[in-house]
Amino acid sequence: MPSDLLMNILTRIREVAAYKSFPDWYINELCGHDNRWSSDICAKVTDPDNPTKKTWQSFKIVRAWHRLPNNRWIFGGGWRHHPNVTLSMMESHAIEMSFKCWIMGIPHGGAKGGIAFDPRMYSREDLITITCKAVEKAIKHNCLGPKYDRWAPDVGTNEEIMQWIQDHYSYVAEPVTCVTGKPIDFGGMPGRKEATGRGLHEALRIFRNENVITLPECPTAILQGFGNVGYHYAKFCREFGIKIIGVLDQYGGVYHPHLPIADLITYVDNHPQKTVAGFHTICGGDEIKNDKELFSISADIVVPAALEEVITPEIALLFNNVKVLLEGANGPTMPGADPILADRGIEVIPDIYANAGGVLVSYFEWHKDTNLQPFDRLLHPPKESDEDLVFESMQNALSRNGRAIINLKRTIESQTGKRIDNRLASYIYAMERALPAYMVKRREQF
Ligand code: GLU
């Protein structure tokens, strides 16, 4: 049964007060939103009951904006195409986006939104029509643009869709940047597509180097989701010495103790639905049909890289010899699962830190386009649009802020005598980072 994602994140923010004293007004600010928007668009697209006909259909679009600690910053965050898009869910993801940005020193308030529909049911032509209608509505209601809000790829969207949004915005409103995650030939940043998946590896490496997590030399991993995040996580596994043994996506999955990842990637590239389903017949492995089967596999690392709330308390109890949960998706773990993971000695590298590589490289692209400066003097966007330089800047930011989270956790534990998890430490770190800007904005005295 799905829980209330927004309620969960608000509870986590309030929990922070037991370990770190923040002004009440600040906690209250963070538990609210700056703005929220919901609208319906009508588009003439393929009739699901008669594919030869076009009919007018209605689609719900939403966007939620969390908080802007400094009036010179802007909002930013993913734009998704998925049937489960609701305002409440986007409100919760907008808060996560804020925290991700603040951990990294990015001058944004978090936002998230999208269109509630299943893009797999529509043709490319229909997708263009629906996306452009949403852009027109967003322009009409001042919900998009470089002075207010930057959209980025998310679940069900990609660089091509970002370019449609950019192009239509330029045509209808003004020819200036309004999205990140654009194709490289249209002003995108090399490495943006790979950034979230690669960033997960960097995040784990830092937690290993700082001795928070002990893993064998060549640890095994199971992966849920093979969209942009999961695909690129898998692609970099070899370089980071990780051995993936099980993968599941929305259509099916595969287990093999020696899963040939390069062959799996070629298989997915050539599959019309871009799925791993059916690969077990090619590699001689076992078929994985559902979450329970995947998460019961004995492995050192579990990587949820799909949707929210998949790690339920029941699933956390199934984990078999797992040492670390590396959160590639946003909000993949239900609050009820956290104490179970802690009791079982499983370290969690939380989403707001672990998957921040994506927004970081989005911000590098935005910095190139607009020159909006980071609020952290030590965050250095790459000097050129070069993939190696992008990865180097990303690695610096992830390692510096990862170490800061680990040190903060150790300090709080020694001061309070209580154990806190990496998630809470990451929340506290994000909140500490944005507080000075907020105090100026509220004219509070330091
Ligand atoms: N989907 C990304 C996330 O959730 C979008 C971030 C961005 O590029 O702004 O982190």
PDB file of N, CA and C in Angstrom, residues 208-265:
ATOM      1  N   ARG A 208      33.246   4.256   1.095  1.00  0.00           N
ATOM      2  CA  ARG A 208      34.213   3.154   1.329  1.00  0.00           C
ATOM      3  C   ARG A 208      35.548   3.722   1.779  1.00  0.00           C
ATOM      4  N   ASN A 209      35.997   4.771   1.092  1.00  0.00           N
ATOM      5  CA  ASN A 209      37.297   5.359   1.442  1.00  0.00           C
ATOM      6  C   ASN A 209      37.319   5.896   2.864  1.00  0.00           C
ATOM      7  N   GLU A 210      36.162   6.405   3.312  1.00  0.00           N
ATOM      8  CA  GLU A 210      36.093   6.978   4.664  1.00  0.00           C
ATOM      9  C   GLU A 210      35.778   5.900   5.701  1.00  0.00           C
ATOM     10  N   ASN A 211      35.815   4.652   5.274  1.00  0.00           N
ATOM     11  CA  ASN A 211      35.600   3.505   6.175  1.00  0.00           C
ATOM     12  C   ASN A 211      34.226   3.475   6.840  1.00  0.00           C
ATOM     13  N   VAL A 212      33.238   4.059   6.177  1.00  0.00           N
ATOM     14  CA  VAL A 212      31.870   3.935   6.687  1.00  0.00           C
ATOM     15  C   VAL A 212      31.338   2.563   6.267  1.00  0.00           C
ATOM     16  N   ILE A 213      31.794   2.115   5.107  1.00  0.00           N
ATOM     17  CA  ILE A 213      31.304   0.866   4.541  1.00  0.00           C
ATOM     18  C   ILE A 213      32.496  -0.026   4.191  1.00  0.00           C
ATOM     19  N   THR A 214      32.413  -1.277   4.619  1.00  0.00           N
ATOM     20  CA  THR A 214      33.463  -2.226   4.238  1.00  0.00           C
ATOM     21  C   THR A 214      32.866  -3.234   3.274  1.00  0.00           C
ATOM     22  N   LEU A 215      33.496  -3.338   2.130  1.00  0.00           N
ATOM     23  CA  LEU A 215      33.004  -4.256   1.092  1.00  0.00           C
ATOM     24  C   LEU A 215      34.161  -5.106   0.589  1.00  0.00           C
ATOM     25  N   PRO A 216      33.869  -6.275   0.037  1.00  0.00           N
ATOM     26  CA  PRO A 216      34.943  -7.044  -0.581  1.00  0.00           C
ATOM     27  C   PRO A 216      35.560  -6.274  -1.753  1.00  0.00           C
ATOM     28  N   GLU A 217      36.696  -6.722  -2.202  1.00  0.00           N
ATOM     29  CA  GLU A 217      37.420  -6.055  -3.303  1.00  0.00           C
ATOM     30  C   GLU A 217      36.531  -5.847  -4.535  1.00  0.00           C
ATOM     31  N   CYS A 218      35.818  -6.894  -4.919  1.00  0.00           N
ATOM     32  CA  CYS A 218      34.960  -6.783  -6.097  1.00  0.00           C
ATOM     33  C   CYS A 218      33.517  -7.128  -5.683  1.00  0.00           C
ATOM     34  N   PRO A 219      32.812  -6.143  -5.086  1.00  0.00           N
ATOM     35  CA  PRO A 219      31.501  -6.456  -4.527  1.00  0.00           C
ATOM     36  C   PRO A 219      30.438  -6.741  -5.593  1.00  0.00           C
ATOM     37  N   THR A 220      29.415  -7.494  -5.195  1.00  0.00           N
ATOM     38  CA  THR A 220      28.302  -7.790  -6.099  1.00  0.00           C
ATOM     39  C   THR A 220      27.170  -6.791  -5.870  1.00  0.00           C
ATOM     40  N   ALA A 221      26.360  -6.557  -6.917  1.00  0.00           N
ATOM     41  CA  ALA A 221      25.254  -5.599  -6.801  1.00  0.00           C
ATOM     42  C   ALA A 221      24.022  -6.127  -7.524  1.00  0.00           C
ATOM     43  N   ILE A 222      22.853  -5.755  -7.001  1.00  0.00           N
ATOM     44  CA  ILE A 222      21.609  -5.982  -7.743  1.00  0.00           C
ATOM     45  C   ILE A 222      20.987  -4.610  -8.024  1.00  0.00           C
ATOM     46  N   LEU A 223      20.362  -4.526  -9.178  1.00  0.00           N
ATOM     47  CA  LEU A 223      19.919  -3.222  -9.690  1.00  0.00           C
ATOM     48  C   LEU A 223      18.448  -3.283 -10.084  1.00  0.00           C
ATOM     49  N   GLN A 224      17.662  -2.345  -9.563  1.00  0.00           N
ATOM     50  CA  GLN A 224      16.259  -2.265  -9.974  1.00  0.00           C
ATOM     51  C   GLN A 224      16.075  -1.016 -10.830  1.00  0.00           C
ATOM     52  N   GLY A 225      15.680  -1.209 -12.081  1.00  0.00           N
ATOM     53  CA  GLY A 225      15.491  -0.074 -12.988  1.00  0.00           C
ATOM     54  C   GLY A 225      16.619  -0.043 -14.007  1.00  0.00           C
ATOM     55  N   PHE A 226      16.254   0.119 -15.271  1.00  0.00           N
ATOM     56  CA  PHE A 226      17.283   0.209 -16.318  1.00  0.00           C
ATOM     57  C   PHE A 226      16.956   1.365 -17.248  1.00  0.00           C
ATOM     58  N   GLY A 227      16.454   2.443 -16.641  1.00  0.00           N
ATOM     59  CA  GLY A 227      16.256   3.696 -17.390  1.00  0.00           C
ATOM     60  C   GLY A 227      17.593   4.423 -17.420  1.00  0.00           C
ATOM     61  N   ASN A 228      17.548   5.739 -17.543  1.00  0.00           N
ATOM     62  CA  ASN A 228      18.807   6.481 -17.687  1.00  0.00           C
ATOM     63  C   ASN A 228      19.771   6.225 -16.521  1.00  0.00           C
ATOM     64  N   VAL A 229      19.236   6.219 -15.282  1.00  0.00           N
ATOM     65  CA  VAL A 229      20.112   6.066 -14.113  1.00  0.00           C
ATOM     66  C   VAL A 229      20.697   4.649 -14.054  1.00  0.00           C
ATOM     67  N   GLY A 230      19.811   3.640 -14.115  1.00  0.00           N
ATOM     68  CA  GLY A 230      20.269   2.251 -14.006  1.00  0.00           C
ATOM     69  C   GLY A 230      21.193   1.868 -15.151  1.00  0.00           C
ATOM     70  N   TYR A 231      20.843   2.306 -16.343  1.00  0.00           N
ATOM     71  CA  TYR A 231      21.637   1.987 -17.540  1.00  0.00           C
ATOM     72  C   TYR A 231      23.077   2.487 -17.382  1.00  0.00           C
ATOM     73  N   HIS A 232      23.196   3.748 -16.961  1.00  0.00           N
ATOM     74  CA  HIS A 232      24.549   4.289 -16.839  1.00  0.00           C
ATOM     75  C   HIS A 232      25.273   3.790 -15.595  1.00  0.00           C
ATOM     76  N   TYR A 233      24.525   3.476 -14.536  1.00  0.00           N
ATOM     77  CA  TYR A 233      25.166   2.838 -13.377  1.00  0.00           C
ATOM     78  C   TYR A 233      25.822   1.541 -13.859  1.00  0.00           C
ATOM     79  N   ALA A 234      25.071   0.758 -14.635  1.00  0.00           N
ATOM     80  CA  ALA A 234      25.591  -0.522 -15.133  1.00  0.00           C
ATOM     81  C   ALA A 234      26.804  -0.302 -16.038  1.00  0.00           C
ATOM     82  N   LYS A 235      26.723   0.711 -16.867  1.00  0.00           N
ATOM     83  CA  LYS A 235      27.804   0.969 -17.827  1.00  0.00           C
ATOM     84  C   LYS A 235      29.151   1.243 -17.140  1.00  0.00           C
ATOM     85  N   PHE A 236      29.092   1.904 -15.958  1.00  0.00           N
ATOM     86  CA  PHE A 236      30.341   2.265 -15.273  1.00  0.00           C
ATOM     87  C   PHE A 236      30.798   1.214 -14.260  1.00  0.00           C
ATOM     88  N   CYS A 237      30.045   0.109 -14.113  1.00  0.00           N
ATOM     89  CA  CYS A 237      30.362  -0.880 -13.083  1.00  0.00           C
ATOM     90  C   CYS A 237      31.768  -1.441 -13.216  1.00  0.00           C
ATOM     91  N   ARG A 238      32.128  -1.762 -14.429  1.00  0.00           N
ATOM     92  CA  ARG A 238      33.443  -2.363 -14.658  1.00  0.00           C
ATOM     93  C   ARG A 238      34.554  -1.421 -14.176  1.00  0.00           C
ATOM     94  N   GLU A 239      34.424  -0.139 -14.578  1.00  0.00           N
ATOM     95  CA  GLU A 239      35.443   0.843 -14.200  1.00  0.00           C
ATOM     96  C   GLU A 239      35.590   0.961 -12.675  1.00  0.00           C
ATOM     97  N   PHE A 240      34.477   0.788 -11.951  1.00  0.00           N
ATOM     98  CA  PHE A 240      34.515   0.950 -10.498  1.00  0.00           C
ATOM     99  C   PHE A 240      34.629  -0.395  -9.767  1.00  0.00           C
ATOM    100  N   GLY A 241      34.837  -1.482 -10.519  1.00  0.00           N
ATOM    101  CA  GLY A 241      35.060  -2.793  -9.898  1.00  0.00           C
ATOM    102  C   GLY A 241      33.842  -3.387  -9.220  1.00  0.00           C
ATOM    103  N   ILE A 242      32.650  -3.114  -9.748  1.00  0.00           N
ATOM    104  CA  ILE A 242      31.416  -3.657  -9.170  1.00  0.00           C
ATOM    105  C   ILE A 242      30.870  -4.723 -10.119  1.00  0.00           C
ATOM    106  N   LYS A 243      30.382  -5.813  -9.530  1.00  0.00           N
ATOM    107  CA  LYS A 243      29.886  -6.911 -10.357  1.00  0.00           C
ATOM    108  C   LYS A 243      28.367  -7.022 -10.203  1.00  0.00           C
ATOM    109  N   ILE A 244      27.631  -6.611 -11.227  1.00  0.00           N
ATOM    110  CA  ILE A 244      26.167  -6.713 -11.160  1.00  0.00           C
ATOM    111  C   ILE A 244      25.758  -8.157 -11.444  1.00  0.00           C
ATOM    112  N   ILE A 245      24.899  -8.712 -10.585  1.00  0.00           N
ATOM    113  CA  ILE A 245      24.481 -10.110 -10.798  1.00  0.00           C
ATOM    114  C   ILE A 245      22.971 -10.228 -11.038  1.00  0.00           C
ATOM    115  N   GLY A 246      22.218  -9.162 -10.785  1.00  0.00           N
ATOM    116  CA  GLY A 246      20.772  -9.233 -11.012  1.00  0.00           C
ATOM    117  C   GLY A 246      20.220  -7.877 -11.417  1.00  0.00           C
ATOM    118  N   VAL A 247      19.329  -7.862 -12.402  1.00  0.00           N
ATOM    119  CA  VAL A 247      18.699  -6.612 -12.852  1.00  0.00           C
ATOM    120  C   VAL A 247      17.220  -6.866 -13.114  1.00  0.00           C
ATOM    121  N   LEU A 248      16.395  -5.901 -12.720  1.00  0.00           N
ATOM    122  CA  LEU A 248      14.959  -5.999 -13.010  1.00  0.00           C
ATOM    123  C   LEU A 248      14.479  -4.638 -13.500  1.00  0.00           C
ATOM    124  N   ASP A 249      13.705  -4.622 -14.592  1.00  0.00           N
ATOM    125  CA  ASP A 249      13.062  -3.366 -14.992  1.00  0.00           C
ATOM    126  C   ASP A 249      11.558  -3.591 -15.101  1.00  0.00           C
ATOM    127  N   GLN A 250      10.832  -2.639 -15.680  1.00  0.00           N
ATOM    128  CA  GLN A 250       9.365  -2.736 -15.658  1.00  0.00           C
ATOM    129  C   GLN A 250       8.816  -3.916 -16.463  1.00  0.00           C
ATOM    130  N   TYR A 251       9.630  -4.484 -17.344  1.00  0.00           N
ATOM    131  CA  TYR A 251       9.134  -5.587 -18.178  1.00  0.00           C
ATOM    132  C   TYR A 251       9.628  -6.968 -17.725  1.00  0.00           C
ATOM    133  N   GLY A 252      10.711  -7.036 -16.972  1.00  0.00           N
ATOM    134  CA  GLY A 252      11.244  -8.333 -16.563  1.00  0.00           C
ATOM    135  C   GLY A 252      12.676  -8.204 -16.085  1.00  0.00           C
ATOM    136  N   GLY A 253      13.291  -9.359 -15.748  1.00  0.00           N
ATOM    137  CA  GLY A 253      14.642  -9.262 -15.205  1.00  0.00           C
ATOM    138  C   GLY A 253      15.442 -10.522 -15.380  1.00  0.00           C
ATOM    139  N   VAL A 254      16.698 -10.454 -14.911  1.00  0.00           N
ATOM    140  CA  VAL A 254      17.632 -11.551 -15.110  1.00  0.00           C
ATOM    141  C   VAL A 254      18.577 -11.656 -13.914  1.00  0.00           C
ATOM    142  N   TYR A 255      18.904 -12.917 -13.559  1.00  0.00           N
ATOM    143  CA  TYR A 255      19.957 -13.166 -12.559  1.00  0.00           C
ATOM    144  C   TYR A 255      20.999 -14.086 -13.170  1.00  0.00           C
ATOM    145  N   HIS A 256      22.245 -13.758 -12.969  1.00  0.00           N
ATOM    146  CA  HIS A 256      23.330 -14.649 -13.374  1.00  0.00           C
ATOM    147  C   HIS A 256      24.537 -14.288 -12.504  1.00  0.00           C
ATOM    148  N   PRO A 257      25.197 -15.286 -11.893  1.00  0.00           N
ATOM    149  CA  PRO A 257      26.342 -14.954 -11.022  1.00  0.00           C
ATOM    150  C   PRO A 257      27.486 -14.286 -11.786  1.00  0.00           C
ATOM    151  N   HIS A 258      27.510 -14.485 -13.111  1.00  0.00           N
ATOM    152  CA  HIS A 258      28.533 -13.796 -13.930  1.00  0.00           C
ATOM    153  C   HIS A 258      27.835 -13.081 -15.085  1.00  0.00           C
ATOM    154  N   LEU A 259      26.971 -12.173 -14.738  1.00  0.00           N
ATOM    155  CA  LEU A 259      26.160 -11.487 -15.760  1.00  0.00           C
ATOM    156  C   LEU A 259      27.072 -10.684 -16.704  1.00  0.00           C
ATOM    157  N   PRO A 260      27.025 -10.969 -18.011  1.00  0.00           N
ATOM    158  CA  PRO A 260      27.887 -10.212 -18.936  1.00  0.00           C
ATOM    159  C   PRO A 260      27.259  -8.839 -19.237  1.00  0.00           C
ATOM    160  N   ILE A 261      27.707  -7.830 -18.496  1.00  0.00           N
ATOM    161  CA  ILE A 261      27.055  -6.517 -18.550  1.00  0.00           C
ATOM    162  C   ILE A 261      27.157  -5.863 -19.933  1.00  0.00           C
ATOM    163  N   ALA A 262      28.321  -5.997 -20.571  1.00  0.00           N
ATOM    164  CA  ALA A 262      28.470  -5.357 -21.891  1.00  0.00           C
ATOM    165  C   ALA A 262      27.455  -5.963 -22.874  1.00  0.00           C
ATOM    166  N   ASP A 263      27.274  -7.280 -22.797  1.00  0.00           N
ATOM    167  CA  ASP A 263      26.290  -7.935 -23.690  1.00  0.00           C
ATOM    168  C   ASP A 263      24.867  -7.506 -23.331  1.00  0.00           C
ATOM    169  N   LEU A 264      24.625  -7.365 -22.028  1.00  0.00           N
ATOM    170  CA  LEU A 264      23.278  -6.942 -21.598  1.00  0.00           C
ATOM    171  C   LEU A 264      22.967  -5.546 -22.150  1.00  0.00           C
ATOM    172  N   ILE A 265      23.959  -4.667 -22.106  1.00  0.00           N
ATOM    173  CA  ILE A 265      23.742  -3.297 -22.602  1.00  0.00           C
ATOM    174  C   ILE A 265      23.467  -3.317 -24.113  1.00  0.00           C
TER     175      ILE A 265
END
